[in-house]
């Protein structure tokens, strides 16, 4: 049977959050994942209004119960968000939660209108969106090097650009990669392998990203934070707080963020609004992945780049396919995406070089592109069978071994490429303001690609080599 990637992703994320019942939403289209039985509101008066409005709405409806409506997180936090329970999270299956849907409807009534949104689902923010990220990693030989190749530039601690990678941490042996990651520090993953010694899914995601930033912009000091869990996921209600934690020691020049969610709206995420408002007051540039749903639906936080108050604050990044001339099949797209960069079969460090680490594929590739593209995309190539399937588990999943380098695809990886380009521009032009560098880089760019029939800005590092048949083109 054809793989059901989004449902496989759901199961993976649910296993990483065993105490949080989750649902798919907003309906059978399953655009996003959210917490069952809970909605979000701002602390204080708005939370009380939401709680009272939902209770009144449920009391008046014969098929609803107000018994579960109560404050689920009374404590105040920096994100200014309160969780309000509106239903029994133990009821129903993973299909859309009707109690949450009715709670949202209650605040659409006239007495709930205050000129801005009062209530939201508690979405799951994740690197493992629809395409995990665009595929699963594939071992790459050490002799081939990384792609983009490491730029010929030195590291000057006095002028190095500070880059913060908000992700799922670093592999324990990342320093064995040598000079490439010499100026990378941060949090380690913790548990990296299962009971049989196999590398867990998404382990190495943060290390891979750090390697791409360092390759494009060697004059950087990179910090990787483990703000997401081992499946690269976190609830929206916690995400804003983790972002504040990540900048507790100071705001960097650039934040590279390869996670997010759609929410069916055009006004952002309630759970990160306080952080975004604080970000506006800083000089930090947020560079965020557009997501891998092959959709034009806004994906947050990247889509903040299209909101008037954040156009200079956020740079949203989509992915180009291996030839760099067209959009990758999985990449989100639309007017809210600022630029596109190579994001298919890039090569970077996954695990360090201390010893080979086995990996069992989780997802099965497709016979043809699930999005209808005809080039040999990551949906179908390289082919492998995964342990997850619509029927349970595959008896013959493919196994590989990683010894440092890997090929990997996704807007997750196009994003650090652009973060590196902004940082390199800052160094080359002695520009200390990353937001000014963003404007200058986009204004000076003369390269374009075609994405879904539109001509869009394409940011391709000089050291990047086009990829055909899964391997970088020699001499390109």
Tab-separated table of C-alpha atoms in Angstrom:
chain	number	residue	atom	x	y	z
A	1	UNK	CA	0.000	0.000	0.000
A	2	UNK	CA	1.101	3.599	-0.552
A	3	UNK	CA	2.873	5.147	2.441
A	4	UNK	CA	0.778	7.476	4.589
A	5	UNK	CA	3.542	9.836	5.633
A	6	UNK	CA	1.552	12.363	7.649
A	7	UNK	CA	-0.095	9.651	9.750
A	8	UNK	CA	3.271	7.986	10.275
A	9	UNK	CA	4.621	11.341	11.441
A	10	UNK	CA	1.691	11.725	13.785
A	11	UNK	CA	2.419	8.367	15.391
A	12	UNK	CA	6.099	9.269	15.779
A	13	UNK	CA	5.289	12.592	17.452
A	14	UNK	CA	2.636	11.020	19.669
A	15	UNK	CA	5.190	8.494	20.907
A	16	UNK	CA	7.509	11.374	21.791
A	17	UNK	CA	4.685	12.992	23.829
A	18	UNK	CA	3.109	9.986	25.555
A	19	UNK	CA	1.285	12.086	28.157
A	20	UNK	CA	-0.264	14.546	25.688
A	21	UNK	CA	-3.257	13.244	23.684
A	22	UNK	CA	-3.019	14.659	20.157
A	23	UNK	CA	-5.421	15.141	17.261
A	24	UNK	CA	-5.112	15.853	13.547
A	25	UNK	CA	-6.689	18.983	12.209
A	26	UNK	CA	-8.471	20.958	11.201
A	27	UNK	CA	-10.456	18.153	9.530
A	28	UNK	CA	-9.712	15.186	7.296
A	29	UNK	CA	-7.121	17.280	5.430
A	30	UNK	CA	-4.853	16.917	8.481
A	31	UNK	CA	-2.802	20.068	7.963
A	32	UNK	CA	-1.479	20.156	11.511
A	33	UNK	CA	-1.367	18.395	14.880
A	34	UNK	CA	-2.708	19.818	18.140
A	35	UNK	CA	-3.449	18.945	21.767
A	36	UNK	CA	-6.851	17.359	22.363
A	37	UNK	CA	-9.284	18.984	24.778
A	38	UNK	CA	-7.280	22.196	25.242
A	39	UNK	CA	-7.269	25.728	23.828
A	40	UNK	CA	-4.900	28.641	24.401
A	41	UNK	CA	-5.678	32.178	25.533
A	42	UNK	CA	-3.669	35.106	26.803
A	43	UNK	CA	-3.252	35.376	30.572
A	44	UNK	CA	-5.511	37.550	32.669
A	45	UNK	CA	-8.775	39.071	31.481
A	46	UNK	CA	-8.727	37.364	28.096
A	47	UNK	CA	-8.277	33.905	29.635
A	48	UNK	CA	-11.227	34.557	31.956
A	49	UNK	CA	-13.338	35.750	29.007
A	50	UNK	CA	-12.474	32.620	27.015
A	51	UNK	CA	-13.240	30.322	29.921
A	52	UNK	CA	-16.591	31.995	30.641
A	53	UNK	CA	-17.588	32.172	26.963
A	54	UNK	CA	-16.818	28.510	26.334
A	55	UNK	CA	-18.657	27.427	29.475
A	56	UNK	CA	-21.741	29.445	28.490
A	57	UNK	CA	-21.631	28.145	24.918
A	58	UNK	CA	-21.326	24.523	26.069
A	59	UNK	CA	-24.086	24.906	28.699
A	60	UNK	CA	-26.497	26.167	26.052
A	61	UNK	CA	-25.745	23.321	23.661
A	62	UNK	CA	-27.540	20.009	24.385
A	63	UNK	CA	-24.793	17.858	22.860
A	64	UNK	CA	-21.891	19.503	24.734
A	65	UNK	CA	-20.726	19.358	28.357
A	66	UNK	CA	-19.314	22.260	30.355
A	67	UNK	CA	-18.031	19.926	33.085
A	68	UNK	CA	-14.474	19.880	31.720
A	69	UNK	CA	-14.087	23.632	31.130
A	70	UNK	CA	-11.409	24.882	33.514
A	71	UNK	CA	-8.010	26.530	33.661
A	72	UNK	CA	-5.342	23.900	32.904
A	73	UNK	CA	-2.244	26.054	33.529
A	74	UNK	CA	-2.872	28.881	35.991
A	75	UNK	CA	0.773	29.906	36.328
A	76	UNK	CA	1.987	32.986	34.454
A	77	UNK	CA	4.918	32.611	32.057
A	78	UNK	CA	6.918	34.873	29.765
A	79	UNK	CA	4.773	33.877	26.813
A	80	UNK	CA	1.677	35.189	28.571
A	81	UNK	CA	-0.337	32.108	27.577
A	82	UNK	CA	-2.834	30.014	29.547
A	83	UNK	CA	-4.028	26.508	28.634
A	84	UNK	CA	-7.780	26.069	29.130
A	85	UNK	CA	-9.275	22.598	29.168
A	86	UNK	CA	-12.529	22.434	27.212
A	87	UNK	CA	-13.071	18.706	26.822
A	88	UNK	CA	-12.058	15.254	27.926
A	89	UNK	CA	-8.752	14.572	26.131
A	90	UNK	CA	-9.291	10.857	26.621
A	91	UNK	CA	-12.358	10.778	24.412
A	92	UNK	CA	-12.310	10.002	20.712
A	93	UNK	CA	-9.425	9.099	18.459
A	94	UNK	CA	-6.877	11.164	16.575
A	95	UNK	CA	-9.449	12.712	14.289
A	96	UNK	CA	-10.396	16.382	14.781
A	97	UNK	CA	-11.469	17.184	18.371
A	98	UNK	CA	-15.064	18.459	18.371
A	99	UNK	CA	-14.805	20.012	21.844
A	100	UNK	CA	-11.914	22.193	20.683
A	101	UNK	CA	-13.756	23.077	17.461
A	102	UNK	CA	-16.814	24.184	19.441
A	103	UNK	CA	-14.658	26.181	21.852
A	104	UNK	CA	-13.173	28.095	18.929
A	105	UNK	CA	-16.659	28.669	17.577
A	106	UNK	CA	-17.820	30.078	20.923
A	107	UNK	CA	-15.336	32.929	20.620
A	108	UNK	CA	-16.534	33.807	17.124
A	109	UNK	CA	-19.814	34.964	18.606
A	110	UNK	CA	-20.328	38.760	18.880
A	111	UNK	CA	-19.441	39.025	22.574
A	112	UNK	CA	-16.052	37.444	21.860
A	113	UNK	CA	-14.907	39.931	19.232
A	114	UNK	CA	-12.277	42.365	20.453
A	115	UNK	CA	-10.383	43.195	17.270
A	116	UNK	CA	-7.872	40.381	17.680
A	117	UNK	CA	-7.880	36.653	18.206
A	118	UNK	CA	-8.711	35.509	21.718
A	119	UNK	CA	-8.348	31.735	21.420
A	120	UNK	CA	-6.322	29.141	19.548
A	121	UNK	CA	-5.678	25.441	19.307
A	122	UNK	CA	-2.502	24.298	21.054
A	123	UNK	CA	-0.601	23.241	17.932
A	124	UNK	CA	2.435	20.997	17.754
A	125	UNK	CA	5.447	22.874	16.377
A	126	UNK	CA	7.724	20.377	14.681
A	127	UNK	CA	10.576	19.694	12.280
A	128	UNK	CA	8.748	16.477	11.347
A	129	UNK	CA	5.938	18.089	9.422
A	130	UNK	CA	4.618	16.186	6.413
A	131	UNK	CA	7.801	14.952	4.853
A	132	UNK	CA	10.178	14.084	7.674
A	133	UNK	CA	11.811	16.678	6.908
A	134	UNK	CA	11.895	16.252	3.089
A	135	UNK	CA	13.159	12.678	3.406
A	136	UNK	CA	15.263	10.583	5.765
A	137	UNK	CA	19.056	10.954	5.720
A	138	UNK	CA	21.189	8.868	3.384
A	139	UNK	CA	24.827	7.972	4.165
A	140	UNK	CA	27.390	10.029	2.240
A	141	UNK	CA	31.048	9.062	1.729
A	142	UNK	CA	33.701	10.990	3.650
A	143	UNK	CA	35.702	11.477	0.477
A	144	UNK	CA	32.992	13.534	-1.206
A	145	UNK	CA	33.072	16.337	1.347
A	146	UNK	CA	30.159	18.537	2.231
A	147	UNK	CA	27.813	20.418	-0.085
A	148	UNK	CA	27.878	23.410	0.014
A	149	UNK	CA	31.645	23.090	0.383
A	150	UNK	CA	33.322	25.053	3.153
A	151	UNK	CA	33.981	28.604	1.997
A	152	UNK	CA	37.550	29.842	2.010
A	153	UNK	CA	37.389	32.290	4.892
A	154	UNK	CA	38.926	32.458	8.308
A	155	UNK	CA	37.396	32.810	11.746
A	156	UNK	CA	37.928	36.056	13.659
A	157	UNK	CA	36.510	35.934	17.192
A	158	UNK	CA	36.236	39.731	17.227
A	159	UNK	CA	34.009	39.906	14.143
A	160	UNK	CA	32.388	36.454	14.093
A	161	UNK	CA	28.628	36.560	13.518
A	162	UNK	CA	26.590	34.973	16.287
A	163	UNK	CA	24.134	32.351	15.007
A	164	UNK	CA	21.665	30.584	17.289
A	165	UNK	CA	20.193	27.323	15.971
A	166	UNK	CA	16.939	26.484	17.746
A	167	UNK	CA	16.543	22.765	17.157
A	168	UNK	CA	16.991	19.381	18.869
A	169	UNK	CA	20.626	19.593	19.943
A	170	UNK	CA	24.004	18.242	18.846
A	171	UNK	CA	25.293	14.687	18.545
A	172	UNK	CA	27.728	13.801	21.331
A	173	UNK	CA	30.680	13.337	18.952
A	174	UNK	CA	30.125	16.378	16.740
A	175	UNK	CA	33.555	17.794	17.644
A	176	UNK	CA	35.147	14.820	15.863
A	177	UNK	CA	34.117	16.466	12.594
A	178	UNK	CA	37.171	18.698	12.935
A	179	UNK	CA	37.557	22.313	11.795
A	180	UNK	CA	34.077	22.600	10.273
A	181	UNK	CA	32.373	22.488	13.672
A	182	UNK	CA	35.234	23.992	15.677
A	183	UNK	CA	33.162	27.056	16.551
A	184	UNK	CA	29.939	25.211	17.327
A	185	UNK	CA	28.742	24.715	20.892
A	186	UNK	CA	25.470	24.042	22.648
A	187	UNK	CA	23.235	21.324	24.020
A	188	UNK	CA	23.674	17.634	23.312
A	189	UNK	CA	20.780	15.414	22.281
A	190	UNK	CA	21.021	13.135	25.271
A	191	UNK	CA	19.632	9.765	24.157
A	192	UNK	CA	20.717	9.147	20.568
A	193	UNK	CA	20.108	5.444	19.994
A	194	UNK	CA	17.449	2.871	20.821
A	195	UNK	CA	17.963	-0.271	22.857
A	196	UNK	CA	19.520	-2.016	19.856
A	197	UNK	CA	22.008	0.757	19.187
A	198	UNK	CA	20.172	2.177	16.171
A	199	UNK	CA	20.214	5.929	15.658
A	200	UNK	CA	16.851	7.448	16.547
A	201	UNK	CA	14.894	9.334	13.906
A	202	UNK	CA	15.831	13.056	13.624
A	203	UNK	CA	18.959	12.680	15.749
A	204	UNK	CA	21.627	14.744	14.022
A	205	UNK	CA	19.176	17.321	12.671
A	206	UNK	CA	20.755	20.161	14.678
A	207	UNK	CA	24.301	18.983	13.919
A	208	UNK	CA	23.523	18.812	10.187
A	209	UNK	CA	22.178	22.383	10.296
A	210	UNK	CA	25.205	23.688	12.210
A	211	UNK	CA	27.509	22.156	9.595
A	212	UNK	CA	25.684	23.958	6.779
A	213	UNK	CA	25.899	27.344	8.513
A	214	UNK	CA	29.600	26.820	9.238
A	215	UNK	CA	30.310	25.744	5.654
A	216	UNK	CA	28.695	28.784	4.047
A	217	UNK	CA	29.948	31.233	6.708
A	218	UNK	CA	33.108	30.070	8.531
A	219	UNK	CA	33.310	33.378	10.436
A	220	UNK	CA	30.468	32.436	12.748
A	221	UNK	CA	30.064	31.398	16.345
A	222	UNK	CA	27.206	28.889	16.330
A	223	UNK	CA	25.157	27.807	19.337
A	224	UNK	CA	22.688	24.914	19.023
A	225	UNK	CA	19.914	24.641	21.591
A	226	UNK	CA	17.840	21.507	22.230
A	227	UNK	CA	14.568	23.424	22.398
A	228	UNK	CA	12.624	20.598	20.719
A	229	UNK	CA	12.219	17.007	21.886
A	230	UNK	CA	13.977	14.022	20.317
A	231	UNK	CA	11.300	13.841	17.600
A	232	UNK	CA	11.816	17.540	16.892
A	233	UNK	CA	8.431	18.512	18.311
A	234	UNK	CA	6.967	20.737	21.033
A	235	UNK	CA	3.561	22.130	21.971
A	236	UNK	CA	2.900	25.726	20.959
A	237	UNK	CA	2.152	26.565	24.612
A	238	UNK	CA	5.738	25.594	25.506
A	239	UNK	CA	7.478	26.786	22.350
A	240	UNK	CA	7.342	30.494	23.135
A	241	UNK	CA	8.876	29.836	26.537
A	242	UNK	CA	11.666	27.726	25.004
A	243	UNK	CA	12.442	30.540	22.565
A	244	UNK	CA	12.832	32.931	25.476
A	245	UNK	CA	15.080	30.356	27.179
A	246	UNK	CA	17.231	30.117	24.050
A	247	UNK	CA	18.064	33.844	24.128
A	248	UNK	CA	18.424	34.083	27.894
A	249	UNK	CA	22.195	34.597	27.621
A	250	UNK	CA	21.766	37.317	25.008
A	251	UNK	CA	20.179	37.902	21.614
A	252	UNK	CA	22.327	36.656	18.726
A	253	UNK	CA	22.768	38.283	15.329
A	254	UNK	CA	20.807	35.496	13.615
A	255	UNK	CA	18.373	32.800	14.747
A	256	UNK	CA	18.091	29.824	12.379
A	257	UNK	CA	14.797	28.012	12.994
A	258	UNK	CA	13.826	24.877	11.061
A	259	UNK	CA	10.497	24.092	12.727
A	260	UNK	CA	6.952	25.370	12.667
A	261	UNK	CA	3.321	24.607	11.937
A	262	UNK	CA	0.420	25.789	9.872
A	263	UNK	CA	-2.717	26.772	11.772
A	264	UNK	CA	-5.234	27.694	9.098
A	265	UNK	CA	-4.848	31.412	9.873
A	266	UNK	CA	-3.001	34.445	8.555
A	267	UNK	CA	-2.169	36.207	11.834
A	268	UNK	CA	0.503	34.033	13.435
A	269	UNK	CA	0.724	31.760	16.468
A	270	UNK	CA	-0.799	32.880	19.758
A	271	UNK	CA	1.783	30.909	21.722
A	272	UNK	CA	4.794	32.744	20.243
A	273	UNK	CA	3.289	36.215	19.902
A	274	UNK	CA	5.013	37.543	23.029
A	275	UNK	CA	8.380	36.298	21.781
A	276	UNK	CA	7.804	37.777	18.334
A	277	UNK	CA	6.914	41.146	19.843
A	278	UNK	CA	10.111	41.080	21.898
A	279	UNK	CA	12.087	40.018	18.819
A	280	UNK	CA	10.848	43.125	17.019
A	281	UNK	CA	12.505	45.286	19.661
A	282	UNK	CA	15.883	43.591	19.183
A	283	UNK	CA	18.327	43.657	16.264
A	284	UNK	CA	18.218	39.873	15.738
A	285	UNK	CA	17.132	38.468	12.374
A	286	UNK	CA	14.977	35.324	12.466
A	287	UNK	CA	15.529	33.055	9.442
A	288	UNK	CA	12.814	30.405	9.379
A	289	UNK	CA	11.938	27.354	7.280
A	290	UNK	CA	8.844	27.561	5.085
A	291	UNK	CA	7.950	23.916	5.784
A	292	UNK	CA	7.613	20.702	3.794
A	293	UNK	CA	3.890	20.316	3.138
A	294	UNK	CA	4.034	21.275	-0.578
A	295	UNK	CA	1.426	23.852	0.375
A	296	UNK	CA	0.769	27.573	-0.015
A	297	UNK	CA	-0.837	27.692	3.436
A	298	UNK	CA	1.144	30.027	5.745
A	299	UNK	CA	3.568	28.136	7.949
A	300	UNK	CA	4.570	29.798	11.222
A	301	UNK	CA	6.853	31.383	12.382
A	302	UNK	CA	8.230	31.686	8.797
A	303	UNK	CA	5.066	33.378	7.514
A	304	UNK	CA	5.573	36.303	9.910
A	305	UNK	CA	7.819	37.566	7.097
A	306	UNK	CA	4.652	38.613	5.225
A	307	UNK	CA	3.133	40.586	8.115
A	308	UNK	CA	3.850	44.350	7.949
A	309	UNK	CA	5.378	44.554	11.437
A	310	UNK	CA	7.846	41.729	10.743
A	311	UNK	CA	8.934	42.146	7.130
A	312	UNK	CA	12.418	43.281	8.169
A	313	UNK	CA	12.555	40.974	11.178
A	314	UNK	CA	11.909	37.555	9.586
A	315	UNK	CA	13.330	35.948	6.450
A	316	UNK	CA	11.322	32.924	5.268
A	317	UNK	CA	13.066	30.247	3.204
A	318	UNK	CA	11.761	27.622	0.787
A	319	UNK	CA	13.739	24.776	-0.801
A	320	UNK	CA	15.034	24.317	-4.341
A	321	UNK	CA	15.461	20.883	-5.830
A	322	UNK	CA	18.841	19.349	-6.632
A	323	UNK	CA	19.400	21.294	-9.851
A	324	UNK	CA	18.739	24.606	-8.103
A	325	UNK	CA	16.507	25.799	-10.932
A	326	UNK	CA	13.083	24.753	-9.650
A	327	UNK	CA	11.301	24.322	-6.339
A	328	UNK	CA	11.654	21.023	-4.498
A	329	UNK	CA	8.469	18.968	-4.670
A	330	UNK	CA	7.962	19.105	-0.897
A	331	UNK	CA	8.643	22.813	-0.348
A	332	UNK	CA	5.912	25.130	0.854
A	333	UNK	CA	5.514	28.165	-1.347
A	334	UNK	CA	3.530	31.354	-1.807
A	335	UNK	CA	3.909	35.130	-1.462
A	336	UNK	CA	4.880	34.771	2.209
A	337	UNK	CA	8.114	32.934	1.243
A	338	UNK	CA	10.901	35.509	0.731
A	339	UNK	CA	13.524	33.397	-1.012
A	340	UNK	CA	14.507	29.851	-1.928
A	341	UNK	CA	17.830	28.071	-1.498
A	342	UNK	CA	19.188	24.602	-2.296
A	343	UNK	CA	17.427	22.162	-0.007
A	344	UNK	CA	17.468	18.791	-1.720
A	345	UNK	CA	20.192	16.229	-0.968
A	346	UNK	CA	22.553	18.642	0.734
A	347	UNK	CA	25.572	17.067	2.448
A	348	UNK	CA	26.682	17.835	5.995
A	349	UNK	CA	27.773	16.214	9.249
A	350	UNK	CA	25.181	13.985	10.919
A	351	UNK	CA	26.851	12.006	13.684
A	352	UNK	CA	30.516	12.931	14.027
A	353	UNK	CA	33.225	10.459	13.114
A	354	UNK	CA	33.968	8.372	16.202
A	355	UNK	CA	32.298	5.138	15.054
A	356	UNK	CA	29.711	3.897	12.527
A	357	UNK	CA	26.125	4.176	13.804
A	358	UNK	CA	23.377	1.934	12.364
A	359	UNK	CA	20.024	3.375	11.310
A	360	UNK	CA	16.751	1.657	10.405
A	361	UNK	CA	14.555	3.537	7.940
A	362	UNK	CA	11.195	4.522	9.383
A	363	UNK	CA	9.322	5.543	6.233
A	364	UNK	CA	8.867	3.751	2.925
A	365	UNK	CA	9.484	5.718	-0.256
A	366	UNK	CA	6.777	6.084	-2.887
A	367	UNK	CA	6.562	4.589	-6.379
A	368	UNK	CA	6.033	8.102	-7.743
A	369	UNK	CA	6.140	11.625	-6.353
A	370	UNK	CA	3.237	12.105	-3.953
A	371	UNK	CA	2.891	15.700	-5.196
A	372	UNK	CA	2.783	14.835	-8.893
A	373	UNK	CA	6.296	15.920	-9.910
A	374	UNK	CA	8.061	13.862	-12.568
A	375	UNK	CA	11.732	14.443	-11.675
A	376	UNK	CA	13.443	11.831	-9.395
A	377	UNK	CA	12.534	13.598	-6.163
A	378	UNK	CA	13.053	12.536	-2.562
A	379	UNK	CA	9.566	10.991	-2.421
A	380	UNK	CA	10.827	8.064	-4.483
A	381	UNK	CA	14.612	8.205	-4.619
A	382	UNK	CA	16.679	6.643	-3.228
A	383	UNK	CA	14.196	3.858	-2.661
A	384	UNK	CA	13.964	2.145	0.692
A	385	UNK	CA	11.455	0.333	2.906
A	386	UNK	CA	10.699	1.655	6.375
A	387	UNK	CA	9.575	0.049	9.590
A	388	UNK	CA	6.412	2.187	9.682
A	389	UNK	CA	3.547	1.477	7.331
A	390	UNK	CA	-0.203	1.840	7.127
A	391	UNK	CA	-0.515	-1.774	8.281
A	392	UNK	CA	1.807	-1.510	11.251
A	393	UNK	CA	5.409	-2.534	10.824
A	394	UNK	CA	7.409	-3.696	7.841
A	395	UNK	CA	9.151	-7.033	8.234
A	396	UNK	CA	12.081	-5.976	6.078
A	397	UNK	CA	13.046	-2.359	6.744
A	398	UNK	CA	16.239	-1.199	5.084
A	399	UNK	CA	19.249	-0.566	7.291
A	400	UNK	CA	22.267	1.668	6.735
A	401	UNK	CA	25.228	2.919	8.736
A	402	UNK	CA	26.331	6.524	9.205
A	403	UNK	CA	29.994	7.389	9.579
A	404	UNK	CA	29.831	11.165	9.714
A	405	UNK	CA	28.429	12.644	6.518
A	406	UNK	CA	24.883	12.333	5.202
A	407	UNK	CA	22.684	13.605	2.371
A	408	UNK	CA	19.436	15.123	3.662
A	409	UNK	CA	16.606	17.206	2.200
A	410	UNK	CA	14.109	19.747	3.462
A	411	UNK	CA	13.424	23.420	3.992
A	412	UNK	CA	15.066	22.621	7.333
A	413	UNK	CA	18.385	22.703	5.493
A	414	UNK	CA	17.726	25.443	2.951
A	415	UNK	CA	17.233	27.695	5.989
A	416	UNK	CA	20.763	27.410	7.479
A	417	UNK	CA	22.190	27.864	3.979
A	418	UNK	CA	20.503	31.278	3.889
A	419	UNK	CA	21.530	31.983	7.483
A	420	UNK	CA	25.102	31.356	6.355
A	421	UNK	CA	24.697	33.652	3.346
A	422	UNK	CA	23.436	36.507	5.542
A	423	UNK	CA	26.304	35.951	7.986
A	424	UNK	CA	28.853	35.804	5.175
A	425	UNK	CA	27.442	39.042	3.750
A	426	UNK	CA	27.854	40.692	7.146
A	427	UNK	CA	31.500	39.647	7.283
A	428	UNK	CA	32.312	40.565	3.679
A	429	UNK	CA	30.691	44.006	3.886
A	430	UNK	CA	31.542	44.741	7.528
A	431	UNK	CA	27.823	45.094	8.204
A	432	UNK	CA	26.931	44.721	11.867
A	433	UNK	CA	23.151	44.867	11.511
A	434	UNK	CA	21.720	41.503	10.335
A	435	UNK	CA	18.446	43.089	9.252
A	436	UNK	CA	20.270	45.539	7.025
A	437	UNK	CA	22.304	42.612	5.673
A	438	UNK	CA	19.034	40.819	4.868
A	439	UNK	CA	17.843	43.766	2.806
A	440	UNK	CA	21.177	44.174	1.057
A	441	UNK	CA	21.472	40.478	0.210
A	442	UNK	CA	17.986	40.299	-1.308
A	443	UNK	CA	18.395	43.623	-3.145
A	444	UNK	CA	21.719	42.561	-4.690
A	445	UNK	CA	20.518	39.098	-5.690
A	446	UNK	CA	20.097	38.596	-9.439
A	447	UNK	CA	19.385	34.858	-9.438
A	448	UNK	CA	15.907	33.393	-9.798
A	449	UNK	CA	14.252	29.985	-9.923
A	450	UNK	CA	10.838	28.732	-10.941
A	451	UNK	CA	8.518	27.566	-8.186
A	452	UNK	CA	5.004	26.490	-9.135
A	453	UNK	CA	5.106	28.732	-12.203
A	454	UNK	CA	6.387	31.815	-10.346
A	455	UNK	CA	9.861	33.335	-10.705
A	456	UNK	CA	11.280	33.692	-7.198
A	457	UNK	CA	14.564	34.894	-5.671
A	458	UNK	CA	17.103	32.045	-5.528
A	459	UNK	CA	20.013	32.268	-3.077
A	460	UNK	CA	22.690	29.790	-4.117
A	461	UNK	CA	26.078	29.753	-2.336
A	462	UNK	CA	29.077	29.923	-4.673
A	463	UNK	CA	30.397	26.686	-3.140
A	464	UNK	CA	27.173	24.740	-3.689
A	465	UNK	CA	27.205	22.032	-6.377
A	466	UNK	CA	24.007	20.948	-8.184
A	467	UNK	CA	22.917	17.399	-7.415
A	468	UNK	CA	21.888	14.804	-9.968
A	469	UNK	CA	21.080	11.195	-9.193
A	470	UNK	CA	21.687	11.794	-5.492
A	471	UNK	CA	25.292	12.997	-5.891
A	472	UNK	CA	26.779	16.488	-6.333
A	473	UNK	CA	27.787	17.267	-9.912
A	474	UNK	CA	31.555	17.045	-10.261
A	475	UNK	CA	33.243	20.337	-10.946
A	476	UNK	CA	30.011	22.322	-10.846
